[in-house]
Each structure stands twice: as C-alpha cells, then as structure tokens.
Short mmCIF file of C-alpha atoms in Angstrom, two decimals:
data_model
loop_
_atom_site.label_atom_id
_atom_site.label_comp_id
_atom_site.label_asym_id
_atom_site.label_seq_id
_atom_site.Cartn_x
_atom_site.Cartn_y
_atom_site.Cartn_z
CA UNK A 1293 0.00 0.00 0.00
CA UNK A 1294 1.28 3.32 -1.12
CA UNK A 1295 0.34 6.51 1.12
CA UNK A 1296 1.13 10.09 0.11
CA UNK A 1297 1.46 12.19 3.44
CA UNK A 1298 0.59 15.84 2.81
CA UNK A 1299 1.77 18.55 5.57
CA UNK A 1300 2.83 22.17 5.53
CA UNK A 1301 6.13 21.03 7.23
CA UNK A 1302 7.86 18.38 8.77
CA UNK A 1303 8.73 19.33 11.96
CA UNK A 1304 7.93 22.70 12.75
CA UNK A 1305 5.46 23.28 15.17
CA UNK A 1306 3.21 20.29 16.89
CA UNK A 1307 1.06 19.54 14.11
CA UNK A 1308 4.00 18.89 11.81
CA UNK A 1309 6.04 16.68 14.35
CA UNK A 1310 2.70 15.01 14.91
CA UNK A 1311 2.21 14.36 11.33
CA UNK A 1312 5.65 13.52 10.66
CA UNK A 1313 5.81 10.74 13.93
CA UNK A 1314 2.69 8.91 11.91
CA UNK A 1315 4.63 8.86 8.65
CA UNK A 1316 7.52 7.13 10.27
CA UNK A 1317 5.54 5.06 12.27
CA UNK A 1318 4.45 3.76 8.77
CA UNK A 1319 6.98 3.26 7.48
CA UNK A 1320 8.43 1.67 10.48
CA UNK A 1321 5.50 -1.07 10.44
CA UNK A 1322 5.90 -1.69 6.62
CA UNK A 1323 3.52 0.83 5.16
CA UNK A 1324 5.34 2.73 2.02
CA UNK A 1325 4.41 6.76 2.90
CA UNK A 1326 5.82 9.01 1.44
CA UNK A 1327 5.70 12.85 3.06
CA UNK A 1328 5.31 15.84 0.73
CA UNK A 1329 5.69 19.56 2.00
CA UNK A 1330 5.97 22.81 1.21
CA UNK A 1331 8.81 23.35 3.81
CA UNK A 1332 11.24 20.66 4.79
CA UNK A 1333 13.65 21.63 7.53
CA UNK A 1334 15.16 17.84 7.81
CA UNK A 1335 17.00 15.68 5.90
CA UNK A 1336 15.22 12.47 5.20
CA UNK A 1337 14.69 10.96 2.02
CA UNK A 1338 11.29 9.79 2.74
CA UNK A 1339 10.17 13.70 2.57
CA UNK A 1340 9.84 15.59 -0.19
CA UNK A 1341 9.90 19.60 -0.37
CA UNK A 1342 10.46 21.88 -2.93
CA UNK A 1343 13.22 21.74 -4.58
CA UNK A 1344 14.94 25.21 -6.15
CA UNK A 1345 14.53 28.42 -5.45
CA UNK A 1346 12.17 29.50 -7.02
CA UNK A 1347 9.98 27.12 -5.72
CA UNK A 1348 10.67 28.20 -2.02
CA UNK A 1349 10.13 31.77 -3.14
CA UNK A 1350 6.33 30.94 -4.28
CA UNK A 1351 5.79 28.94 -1.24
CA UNK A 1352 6.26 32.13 0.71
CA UNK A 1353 4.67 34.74 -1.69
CA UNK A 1354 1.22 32.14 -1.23
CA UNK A 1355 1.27 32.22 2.50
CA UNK A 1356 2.47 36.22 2.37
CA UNK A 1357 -0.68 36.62 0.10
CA UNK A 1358 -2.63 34.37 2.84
CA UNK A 1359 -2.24 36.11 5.25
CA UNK A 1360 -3.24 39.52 3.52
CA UNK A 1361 -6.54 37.88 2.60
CA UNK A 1362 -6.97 37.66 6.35
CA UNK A 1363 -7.04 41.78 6.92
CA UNK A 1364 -10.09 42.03 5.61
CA UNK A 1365 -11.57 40.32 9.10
CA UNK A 1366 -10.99 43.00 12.12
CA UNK A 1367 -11.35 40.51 15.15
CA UNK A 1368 -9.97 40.74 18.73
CA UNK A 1369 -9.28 37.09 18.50
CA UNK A 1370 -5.94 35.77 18.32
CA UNK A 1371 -6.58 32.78 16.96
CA UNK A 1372 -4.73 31.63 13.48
CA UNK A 1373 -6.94 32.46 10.47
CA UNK A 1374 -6.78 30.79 7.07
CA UNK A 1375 -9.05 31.47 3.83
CA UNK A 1376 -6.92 28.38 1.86
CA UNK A 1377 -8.17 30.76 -1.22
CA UNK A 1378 -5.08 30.28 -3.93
CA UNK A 1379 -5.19 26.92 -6.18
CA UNK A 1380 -2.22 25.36 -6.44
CA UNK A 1381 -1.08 22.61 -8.48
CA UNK A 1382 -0.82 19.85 -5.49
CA UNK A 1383 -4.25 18.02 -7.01
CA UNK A 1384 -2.20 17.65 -10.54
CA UNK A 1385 0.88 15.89 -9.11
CA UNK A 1386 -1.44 14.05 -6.59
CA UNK A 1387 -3.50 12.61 -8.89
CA UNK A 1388 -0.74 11.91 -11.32
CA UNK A 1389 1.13 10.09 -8.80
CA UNK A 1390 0.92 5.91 -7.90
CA UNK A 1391 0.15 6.56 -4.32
CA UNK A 1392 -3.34 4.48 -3.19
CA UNK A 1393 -4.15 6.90 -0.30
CA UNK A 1394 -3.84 10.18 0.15
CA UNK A 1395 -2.88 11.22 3.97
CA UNK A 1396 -3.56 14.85 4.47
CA UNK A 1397 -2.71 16.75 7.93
CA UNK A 1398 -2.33 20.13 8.53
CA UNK A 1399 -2.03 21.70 5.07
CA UNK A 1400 -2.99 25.54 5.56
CA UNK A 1401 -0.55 28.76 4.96
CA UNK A 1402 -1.92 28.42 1.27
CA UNK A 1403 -0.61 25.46 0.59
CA UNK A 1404 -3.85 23.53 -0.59
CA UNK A 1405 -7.05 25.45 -1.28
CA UNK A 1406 -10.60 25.14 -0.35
CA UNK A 1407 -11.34 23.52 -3.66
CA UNK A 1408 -7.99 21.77 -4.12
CA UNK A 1409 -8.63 19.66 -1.76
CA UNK A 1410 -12.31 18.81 -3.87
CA UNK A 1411 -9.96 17.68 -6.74
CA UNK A 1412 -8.39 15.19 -5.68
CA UNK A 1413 -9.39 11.88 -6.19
CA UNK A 1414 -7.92 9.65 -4.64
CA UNK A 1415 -9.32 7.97 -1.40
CA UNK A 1416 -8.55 10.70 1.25
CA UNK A 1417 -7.60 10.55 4.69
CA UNK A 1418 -7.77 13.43 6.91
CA UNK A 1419 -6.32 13.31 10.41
CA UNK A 1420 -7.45 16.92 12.16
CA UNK A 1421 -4.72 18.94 14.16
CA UNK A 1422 -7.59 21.37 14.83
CA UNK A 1423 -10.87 22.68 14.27
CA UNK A 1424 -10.11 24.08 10.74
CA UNK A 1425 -11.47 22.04 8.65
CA UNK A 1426 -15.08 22.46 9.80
CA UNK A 1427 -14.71 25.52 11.18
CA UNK A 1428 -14.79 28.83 8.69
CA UNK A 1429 -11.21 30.78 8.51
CA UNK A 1430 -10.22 30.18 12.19
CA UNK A 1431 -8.02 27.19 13.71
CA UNK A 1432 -9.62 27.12 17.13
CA UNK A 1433 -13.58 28.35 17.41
CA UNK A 1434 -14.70 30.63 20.34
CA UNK A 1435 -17.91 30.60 19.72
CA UNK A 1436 -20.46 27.49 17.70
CA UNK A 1437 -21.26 28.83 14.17
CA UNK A 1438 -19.64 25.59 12.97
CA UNK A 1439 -22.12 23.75 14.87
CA UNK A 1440 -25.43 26.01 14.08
CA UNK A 1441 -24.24 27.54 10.88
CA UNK A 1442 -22.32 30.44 9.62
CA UNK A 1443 -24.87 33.51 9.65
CA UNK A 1444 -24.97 37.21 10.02
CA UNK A 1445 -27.03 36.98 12.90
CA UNK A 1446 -24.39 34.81 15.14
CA UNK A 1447 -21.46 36.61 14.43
CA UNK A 1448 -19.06 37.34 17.17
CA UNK A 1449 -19.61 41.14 18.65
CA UNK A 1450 -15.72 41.19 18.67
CA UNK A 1451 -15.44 40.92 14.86
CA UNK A 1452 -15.83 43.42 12.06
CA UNK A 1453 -15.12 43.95 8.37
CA UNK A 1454 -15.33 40.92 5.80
CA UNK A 1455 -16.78 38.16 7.97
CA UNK A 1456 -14.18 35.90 6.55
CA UNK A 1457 -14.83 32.76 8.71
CA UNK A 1458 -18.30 32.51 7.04
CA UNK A 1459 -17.32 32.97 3.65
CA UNK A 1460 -14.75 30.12 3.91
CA UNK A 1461 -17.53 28.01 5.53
CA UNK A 1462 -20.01 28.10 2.62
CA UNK A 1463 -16.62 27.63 0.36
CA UNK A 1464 -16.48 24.55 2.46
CA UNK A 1465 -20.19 23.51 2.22
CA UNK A 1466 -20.05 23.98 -1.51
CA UNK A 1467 -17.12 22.69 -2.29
CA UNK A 1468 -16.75 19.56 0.25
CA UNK A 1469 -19.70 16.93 -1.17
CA UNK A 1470 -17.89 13.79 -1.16
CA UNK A 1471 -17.21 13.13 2.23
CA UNK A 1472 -13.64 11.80 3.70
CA UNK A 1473 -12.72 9.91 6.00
CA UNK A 1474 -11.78 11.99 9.23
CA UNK A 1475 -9.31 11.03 12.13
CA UNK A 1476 -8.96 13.01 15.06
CA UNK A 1477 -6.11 12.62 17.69
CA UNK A 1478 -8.83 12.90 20.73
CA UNK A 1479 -11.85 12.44 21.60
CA UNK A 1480 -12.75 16.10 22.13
CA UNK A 1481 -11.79 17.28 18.62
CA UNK A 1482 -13.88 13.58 17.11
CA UNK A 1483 -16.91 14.83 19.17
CA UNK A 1484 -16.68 18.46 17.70
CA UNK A 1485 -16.28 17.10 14.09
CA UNK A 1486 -19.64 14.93 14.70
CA UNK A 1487 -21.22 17.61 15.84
CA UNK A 1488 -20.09 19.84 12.83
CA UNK A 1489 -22.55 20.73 10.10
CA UNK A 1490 -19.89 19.81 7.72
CA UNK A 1491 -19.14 16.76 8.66
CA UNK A 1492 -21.47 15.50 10.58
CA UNK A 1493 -22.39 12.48 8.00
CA UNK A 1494 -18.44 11.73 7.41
CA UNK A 1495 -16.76 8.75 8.68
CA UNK A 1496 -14.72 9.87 11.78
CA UNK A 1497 -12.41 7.50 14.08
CA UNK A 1498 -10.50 8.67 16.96
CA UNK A 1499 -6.69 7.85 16.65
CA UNK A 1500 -3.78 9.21 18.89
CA UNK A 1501 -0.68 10.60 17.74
CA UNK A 1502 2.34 8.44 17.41
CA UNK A 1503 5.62 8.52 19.33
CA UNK A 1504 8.87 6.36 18.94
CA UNK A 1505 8.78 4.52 22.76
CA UNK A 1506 11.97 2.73 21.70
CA UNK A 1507 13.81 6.55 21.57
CA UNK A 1508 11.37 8.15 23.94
CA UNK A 1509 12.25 6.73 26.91
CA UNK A 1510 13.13 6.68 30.65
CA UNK A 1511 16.70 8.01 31.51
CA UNK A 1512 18.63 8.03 34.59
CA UNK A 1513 17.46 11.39 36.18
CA UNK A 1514 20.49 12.52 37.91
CA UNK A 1515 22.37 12.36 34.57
CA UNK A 1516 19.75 13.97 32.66
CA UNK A 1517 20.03 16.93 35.25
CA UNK A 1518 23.90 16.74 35.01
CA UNK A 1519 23.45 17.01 31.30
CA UNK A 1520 20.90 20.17 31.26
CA UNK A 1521 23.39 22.00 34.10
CA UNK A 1522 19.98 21.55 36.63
CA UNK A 1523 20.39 21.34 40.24
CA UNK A 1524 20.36 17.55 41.90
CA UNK A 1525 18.10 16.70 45.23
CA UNK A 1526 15.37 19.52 44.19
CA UNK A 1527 11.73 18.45 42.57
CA UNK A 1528 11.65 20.39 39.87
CA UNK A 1529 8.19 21.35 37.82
CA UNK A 1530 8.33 22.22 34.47
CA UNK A 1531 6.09 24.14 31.84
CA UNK A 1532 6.33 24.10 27.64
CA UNK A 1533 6.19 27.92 26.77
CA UNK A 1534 6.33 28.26 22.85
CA UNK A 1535 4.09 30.96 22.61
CA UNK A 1536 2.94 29.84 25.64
CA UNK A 1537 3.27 32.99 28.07
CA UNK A 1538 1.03 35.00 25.53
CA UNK A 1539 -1.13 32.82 23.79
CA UNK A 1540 -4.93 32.75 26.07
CA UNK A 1541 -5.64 29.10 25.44
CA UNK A 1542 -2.46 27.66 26.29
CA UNK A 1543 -3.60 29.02 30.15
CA UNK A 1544 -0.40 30.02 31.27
CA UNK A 1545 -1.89 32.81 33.60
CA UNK A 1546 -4.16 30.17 35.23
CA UNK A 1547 -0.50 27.91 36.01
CA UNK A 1548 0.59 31.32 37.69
CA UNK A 1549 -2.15 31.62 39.86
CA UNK A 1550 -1.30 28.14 40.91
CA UNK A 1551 1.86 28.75 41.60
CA UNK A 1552 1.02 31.44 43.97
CA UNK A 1553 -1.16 29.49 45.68
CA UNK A 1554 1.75 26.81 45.96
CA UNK A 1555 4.20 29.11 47.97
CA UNK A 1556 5.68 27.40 50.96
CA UNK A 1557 3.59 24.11 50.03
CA UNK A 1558 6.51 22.60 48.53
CA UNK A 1559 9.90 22.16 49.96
CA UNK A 1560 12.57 23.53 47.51
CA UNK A 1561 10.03 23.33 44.65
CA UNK A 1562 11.91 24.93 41.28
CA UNK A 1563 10.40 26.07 38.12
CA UNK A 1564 12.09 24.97 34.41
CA UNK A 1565 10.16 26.82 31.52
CA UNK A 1566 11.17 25.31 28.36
CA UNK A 1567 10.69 26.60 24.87
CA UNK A 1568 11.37 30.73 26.34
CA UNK A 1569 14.53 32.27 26.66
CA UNK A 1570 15.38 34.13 29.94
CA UNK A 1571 13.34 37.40 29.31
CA UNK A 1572 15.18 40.64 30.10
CA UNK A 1573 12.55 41.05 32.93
CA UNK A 1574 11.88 37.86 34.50
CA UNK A 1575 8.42 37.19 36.13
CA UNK A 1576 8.60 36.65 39.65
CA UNK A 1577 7.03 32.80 40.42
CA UNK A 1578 7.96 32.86 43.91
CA UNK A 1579 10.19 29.79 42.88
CA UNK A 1580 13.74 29.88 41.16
CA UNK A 1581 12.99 29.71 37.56
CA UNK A 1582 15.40 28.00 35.05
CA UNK A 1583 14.70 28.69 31.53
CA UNK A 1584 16.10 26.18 29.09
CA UNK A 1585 15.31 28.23 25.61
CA UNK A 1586 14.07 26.34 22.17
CA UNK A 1587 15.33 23.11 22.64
CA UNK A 1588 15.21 22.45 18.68
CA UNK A 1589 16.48 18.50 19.06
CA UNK A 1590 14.89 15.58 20.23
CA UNK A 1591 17.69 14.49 22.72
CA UNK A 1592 17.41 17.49 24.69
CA UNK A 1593 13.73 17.19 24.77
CA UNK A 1594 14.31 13.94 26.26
CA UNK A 1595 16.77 15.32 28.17
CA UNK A 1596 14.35 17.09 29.76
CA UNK A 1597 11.51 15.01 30.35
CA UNK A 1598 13.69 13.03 32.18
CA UNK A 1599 15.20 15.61 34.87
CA UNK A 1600 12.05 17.29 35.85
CA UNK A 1601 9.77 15.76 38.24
CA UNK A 1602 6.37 17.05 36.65
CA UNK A 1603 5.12 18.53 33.62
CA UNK A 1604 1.95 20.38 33.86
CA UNK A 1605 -0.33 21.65 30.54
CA UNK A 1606 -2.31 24.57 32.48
CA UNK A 1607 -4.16 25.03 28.55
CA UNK A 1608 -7.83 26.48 28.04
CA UNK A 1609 -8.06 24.51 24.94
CA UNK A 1610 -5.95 21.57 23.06
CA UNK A 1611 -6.26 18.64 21.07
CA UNK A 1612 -3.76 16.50 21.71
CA UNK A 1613 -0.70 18.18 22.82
CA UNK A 1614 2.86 16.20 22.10
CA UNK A 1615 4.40 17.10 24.77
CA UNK A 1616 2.25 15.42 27.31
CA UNK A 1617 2.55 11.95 25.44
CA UNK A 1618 6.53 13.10 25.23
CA UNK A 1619 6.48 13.26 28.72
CA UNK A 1620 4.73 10.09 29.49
CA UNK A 1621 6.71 8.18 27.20
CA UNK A 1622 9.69 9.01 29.93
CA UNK A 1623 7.69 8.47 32.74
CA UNK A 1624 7.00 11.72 34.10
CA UNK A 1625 3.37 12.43 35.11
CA UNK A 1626 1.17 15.41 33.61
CA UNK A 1627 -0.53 17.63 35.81
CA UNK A 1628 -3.42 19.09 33.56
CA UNK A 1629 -6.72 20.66 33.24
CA UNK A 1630 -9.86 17.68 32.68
CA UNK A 1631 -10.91 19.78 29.39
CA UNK A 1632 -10.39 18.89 25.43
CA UNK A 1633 -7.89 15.81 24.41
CA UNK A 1634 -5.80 16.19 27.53
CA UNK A 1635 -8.01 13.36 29.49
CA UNK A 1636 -6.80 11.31 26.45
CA UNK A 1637 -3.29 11.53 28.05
CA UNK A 1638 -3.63 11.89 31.34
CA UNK A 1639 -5.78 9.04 33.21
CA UNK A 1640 -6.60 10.67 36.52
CA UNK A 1641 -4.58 9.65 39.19
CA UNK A 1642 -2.99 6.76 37.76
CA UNK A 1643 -0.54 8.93 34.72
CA UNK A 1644 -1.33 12.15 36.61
CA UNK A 1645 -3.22 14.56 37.88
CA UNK A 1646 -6.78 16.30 35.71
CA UNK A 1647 -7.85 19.49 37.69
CA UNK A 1648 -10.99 20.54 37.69
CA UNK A 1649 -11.20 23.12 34.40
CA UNK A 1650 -9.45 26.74 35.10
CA UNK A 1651 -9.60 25.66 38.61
CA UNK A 1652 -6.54 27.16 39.87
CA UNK A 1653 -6.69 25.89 43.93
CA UNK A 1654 -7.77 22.46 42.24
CA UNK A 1655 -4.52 22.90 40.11
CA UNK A 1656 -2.31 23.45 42.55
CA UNK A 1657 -3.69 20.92 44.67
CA UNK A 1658 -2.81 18.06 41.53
CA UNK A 1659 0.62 19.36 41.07
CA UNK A 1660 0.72 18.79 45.26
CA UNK A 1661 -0.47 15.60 44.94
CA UNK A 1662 2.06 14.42 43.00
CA UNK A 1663 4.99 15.57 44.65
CA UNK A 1664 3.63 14.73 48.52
CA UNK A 1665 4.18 10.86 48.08
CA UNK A 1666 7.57 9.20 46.95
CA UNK A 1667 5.42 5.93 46.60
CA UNK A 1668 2.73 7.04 44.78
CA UNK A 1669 5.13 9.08 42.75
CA UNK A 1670 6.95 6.06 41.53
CA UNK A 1671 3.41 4.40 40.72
CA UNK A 1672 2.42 7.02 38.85
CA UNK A 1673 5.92 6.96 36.43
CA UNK A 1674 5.47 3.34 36.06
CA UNK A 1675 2.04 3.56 34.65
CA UNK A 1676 2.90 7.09 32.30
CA UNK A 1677 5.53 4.59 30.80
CA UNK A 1678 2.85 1.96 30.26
CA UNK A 1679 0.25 4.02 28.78
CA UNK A 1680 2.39 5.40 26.70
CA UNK A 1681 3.47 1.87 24.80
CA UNK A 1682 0.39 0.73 25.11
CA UNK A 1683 -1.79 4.16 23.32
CA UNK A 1684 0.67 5.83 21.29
CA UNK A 1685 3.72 3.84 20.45
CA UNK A 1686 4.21 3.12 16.49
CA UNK A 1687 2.98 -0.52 15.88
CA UNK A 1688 -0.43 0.66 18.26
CA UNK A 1689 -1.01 4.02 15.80
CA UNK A 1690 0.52 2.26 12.38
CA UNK A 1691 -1.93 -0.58 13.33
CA UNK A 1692 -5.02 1.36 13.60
CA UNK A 1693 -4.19 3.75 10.42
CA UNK A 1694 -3.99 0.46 8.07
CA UNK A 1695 -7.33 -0.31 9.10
CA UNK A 1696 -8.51 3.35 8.09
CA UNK A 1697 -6.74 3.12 4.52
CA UNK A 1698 -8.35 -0.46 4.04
CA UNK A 1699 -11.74 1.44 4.32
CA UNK A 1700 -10.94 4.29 2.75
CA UNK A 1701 -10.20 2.04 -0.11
CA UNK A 1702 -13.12 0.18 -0.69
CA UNK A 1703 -15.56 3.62 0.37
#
C-alpha cells in the first residue's frame, strides 16, 4: 500500500512533528508513505519539499498573500486564520502520482485550497490537528457557528469587516460533497467534528498521535540533570512555553495563579520553563525559575523530560498536545486541566493529575499531589511509561491507520 502524506512542514510546530511521527511510524510497520511539504527543515529521504529556489520563493509569496486575505476580518481574536483561497497545483501531481491513499494533515498557509482539496481523487484521509477544517477561517472556534451555521445573525460582537470565517464556511459547504474519512487525535476534537454541520455524515475514528517509545524513553534522572546543568536533590516542575506565556488558550496565567497558591507548600520546589529564553525582565514565580530556551532537538527534549519531576499543561483549549505523550513516554506524570484531548493523556490519578477546568486551587492541589508521596510518585511513572506503549507507540497508531486506509479504499 502506497500513502502520500501531505503537511505544511515536517517538523515545525506540533502539528507537523505530529504528522511527521505517523509517517515514520508507517513506514516503520511496513507501510510505504511518502511525506510531501511545502517546507522541509530535515534531511530524510522519505520527505519531499520543494526543490529550487524559485519554488521556495512561491511557497512564501502564497502564504504572504494568505495572510493579507486575512485583513479584511478586524477581530480581537488571536486565533490563526486561514481562507486556503489560492489553487495550487498539489491536485495535478497528486493525482498523477501511484500513491493508493492520500494522507492529508495540517495543510494551511496556502498550501492547498478550499477547492484543491475537492480535486483530488484519490481515497482521502484526513487526520485533524484542529478545528479548521469544519470551522470557517479560524483554527480554534470561540464561539459554535460551525455547529449552528455560519450567519450574520451569530457573528461574534468582537469581529468586524469581511466576515471571513463565514465565507470560507459556505466555500467549504459547496465545495466539500464527497465526504472523507476523518481522524482526530482525541476524543474532544472527534466529538466536535460529529457535531459539525460539515461533517457530521463523514466517517470519523479517533486515533492518537504516534511517538517512537523505543527513543522516547526513561533516563537516569540525575544524569539527565547533570546534562541540562539543573540542580540535583530539588523536585523540579516544568512548563512548555512556545508561545505559551502569551497565547490565552495555552492558560499560562491560570498555572501562575497556581503557583502562587503553591508558595511554601513545597519544599525547595523549582520552576524549568522550556521553549522561552530568559526574558530581560523575568516574572517573579515565587520559585527559582530556570529557563532552558528552544530546545530544537529531540535528545534534549528527552533530556528534559527526564530531569524534571512534573510537567503540567495549564491550557484552556488543546487537542492533543505532544508534549504530554513526550512526557509520558519518559515516565514523568502530567498535571493538567480535565478539558479537550488532555483526558486522552492523562488518566486521573494513575498517569497524573486532571484538575478541575481553570480551577486554579484544584490545580495546585494536583501538582501537590504528585509531589507529597515518593510511593505514589513512583506508581504514577510506572504507569505514564505503560500508557504510553500501550496508546501511542508506532505498531499501536501504524496498526489502527492500516485499518482506516483499508476502508478508505473500498468507500
């Protein structure tokens, strides 16, 4: 079986490294993918990007032009738009191609159209990284017009100008008749699809993301601390901040007042923020803070994982984030809010902690938990190890995705 994997990139950002981990896990288990994108930052012969310069330059002019199409909507929000307005030629050298299936996963900045994605036909496989694809322009929906419809009358009070989102709805609605087959990594984002007026009559399965458990693994945690220059004897708590400390959804002001609340609870309790640089005025957490910066290879990641104690995902809203399966896959529990795909990761006292949602007393209290009881602290990295062979490893998620192309086959 021949699969074509379509992504904006390979590795940058979470939906690419998401959508990358399933294309090796593929090809891992004997499934021939193939990954095309319109920005490779790796070298791996499996993935295809453009090739000369020329190339590259119209893969930036598209999403430049993109993201000028998006001025016309005047919105407080700031949530990633997309109209996916300019056609491309990606439905030419799909269909041309000797690939069975076609794998598509995040595939916005203007690299596929609205009605690009109509023309191609071959037997499609969508796996969601977000509410996109039946929502109008924006990533991540505030409000429900993709559940009730996108009208005048519902419009957010907090947007003006072109109402872009519903435009590239009823694009979407026109454009969108036969339907595809739709995996989501959690059971949040499947339940939102369902309940989508676009694609509430498609076939949609619930699927994890992937992770290499062979590489992703438990380390010796003094070592990893030697190697990351972090102090010894000291439970350290750690939170991802790409974006992090500004973006709304990602919560990071409900993890602070946590924190406050977890003054003097702690013995020696530090703070390691990866994914931020040490600002030039650092934020007082009541805790020393050490601030390991973009850790751009996996190693370090792991690195990580393995010296601090706890991670915690304080986010409003997510679908599946990677670094909570990162971290189980090293045994280190996830302290988290019980909202979107992160009760796909976490099981509640057993992998972790789930707070009760934007609770920040109940937050603290989880991230407490954990730490109060060497014992149960053990228990709890045994079983994030488990979970994470037994959900997301590659034979589990290559398994379950040959199962989807066999049906997408014979639709």
């Amino acid at each position: 079986m021949k699969v074509l994997t379509l992504n904006r990139y390979d590795v940058k950002g979470g939906a690419s490294r998401a959508a990358y981990r399933i294309h090796k896990a593929l090809r891992t288990e004997g499934i021939d993918s193939r990954m095309l994108v319109n920005e490779s930052l790796i070298h791996d012969e499996t993935v295809e990007g453009p090739g000369s310069y020329s190339d590259k330059f119209i893969v930036k002019v598209r999403h430049a032009l993109g993201e000028l199409v998006t001025k016309i909507l005047i919105t407080e929000s700031p949530v990633l738009h997309s109209p996916a307005l300019l056609p491309s030629n990606w439905p030419n050298r799909i269909n041309s191609s000797n690939a069975d299936i076609v794998h598509m996963h995040w595939i916005n900045y203007e690299m596929l159209s609205v009605e690009d994605i109509a023309r191609i036909k071959k037997p499609v496989v969508w796996t969601l990284h977000d509410m996109w694809p039946f929502c109008g322009a924006e990533h991540y929906a505030e409000d429900f017009r993709w559940r009730e419809g996108y009208k005048s009358k519902n419009r957010p009070g907090y947007e003006r100008g072109g109402d872009l989102n519903r435009w590239t709805w009823h694009r979407k609605i026109k454009t969108w008749q036969k339907p595809m087959h739709i995996v989501t990594p959690s059971n949040w984002l499947s339940d939102c699809a369902k309940n989508s007026l676009i694609m509430q009559d498609w076939p949609i399965c619930v699927i994890h993301n992937t992770i290499d458990t062979n590489f992703w693994c438990p380390l010796d945690k003094k070592f990893a601390r030697q190697v990351l220059q972090l102090p010894q004897d000291v439970p350290l708590l750690s939170f991802g901040a790409v974006g992090g400390t500004v973006d709304q959804r990602k919560g990071f002001d409900l993890l602070k007042g946590a924190l406050d609340l977890l003054r003097g609870e702690i013995p020696n309790l530090e703070l390691v923020i990866f994914g931020e640089s040490t600002p030039k005025i650092p934020l007082d957490y009541g805790f020393p803070v050490h601030y390991s910066g973009h850790l751009q290879d996996d190693i370090s990641l792991i690195a990580l994982y393995n010296a601090i104690d706890v991670l915690v995902i304080p986010s409003r809203q997510d679908n599946l984030p990677n670094t909570g399966v990162e971290s189980l896959a090293c045994g280190t529990p996830v302290v988290a809010f019980n909202i979107c795909g992160l009760p796909d990761i976490v099981s509640h006292l057993t992998t972790g902690y789930l707070a009760k949602p934007f609770d920040k007393e109940d937050l603290a209290y989880g991230i407490k938990w954990v730490f109060e009881d060497s014992a149960r602290y053990n228990q709890l990295s045994e079983k994030a190890r488990e979970t994470a062979v037994d959900k997301f490893s590659y034979k589990t998620i290559a398994k379950q995705y040959r199962k989807i192309y066999a049906s997408a086959l014979y639709m």
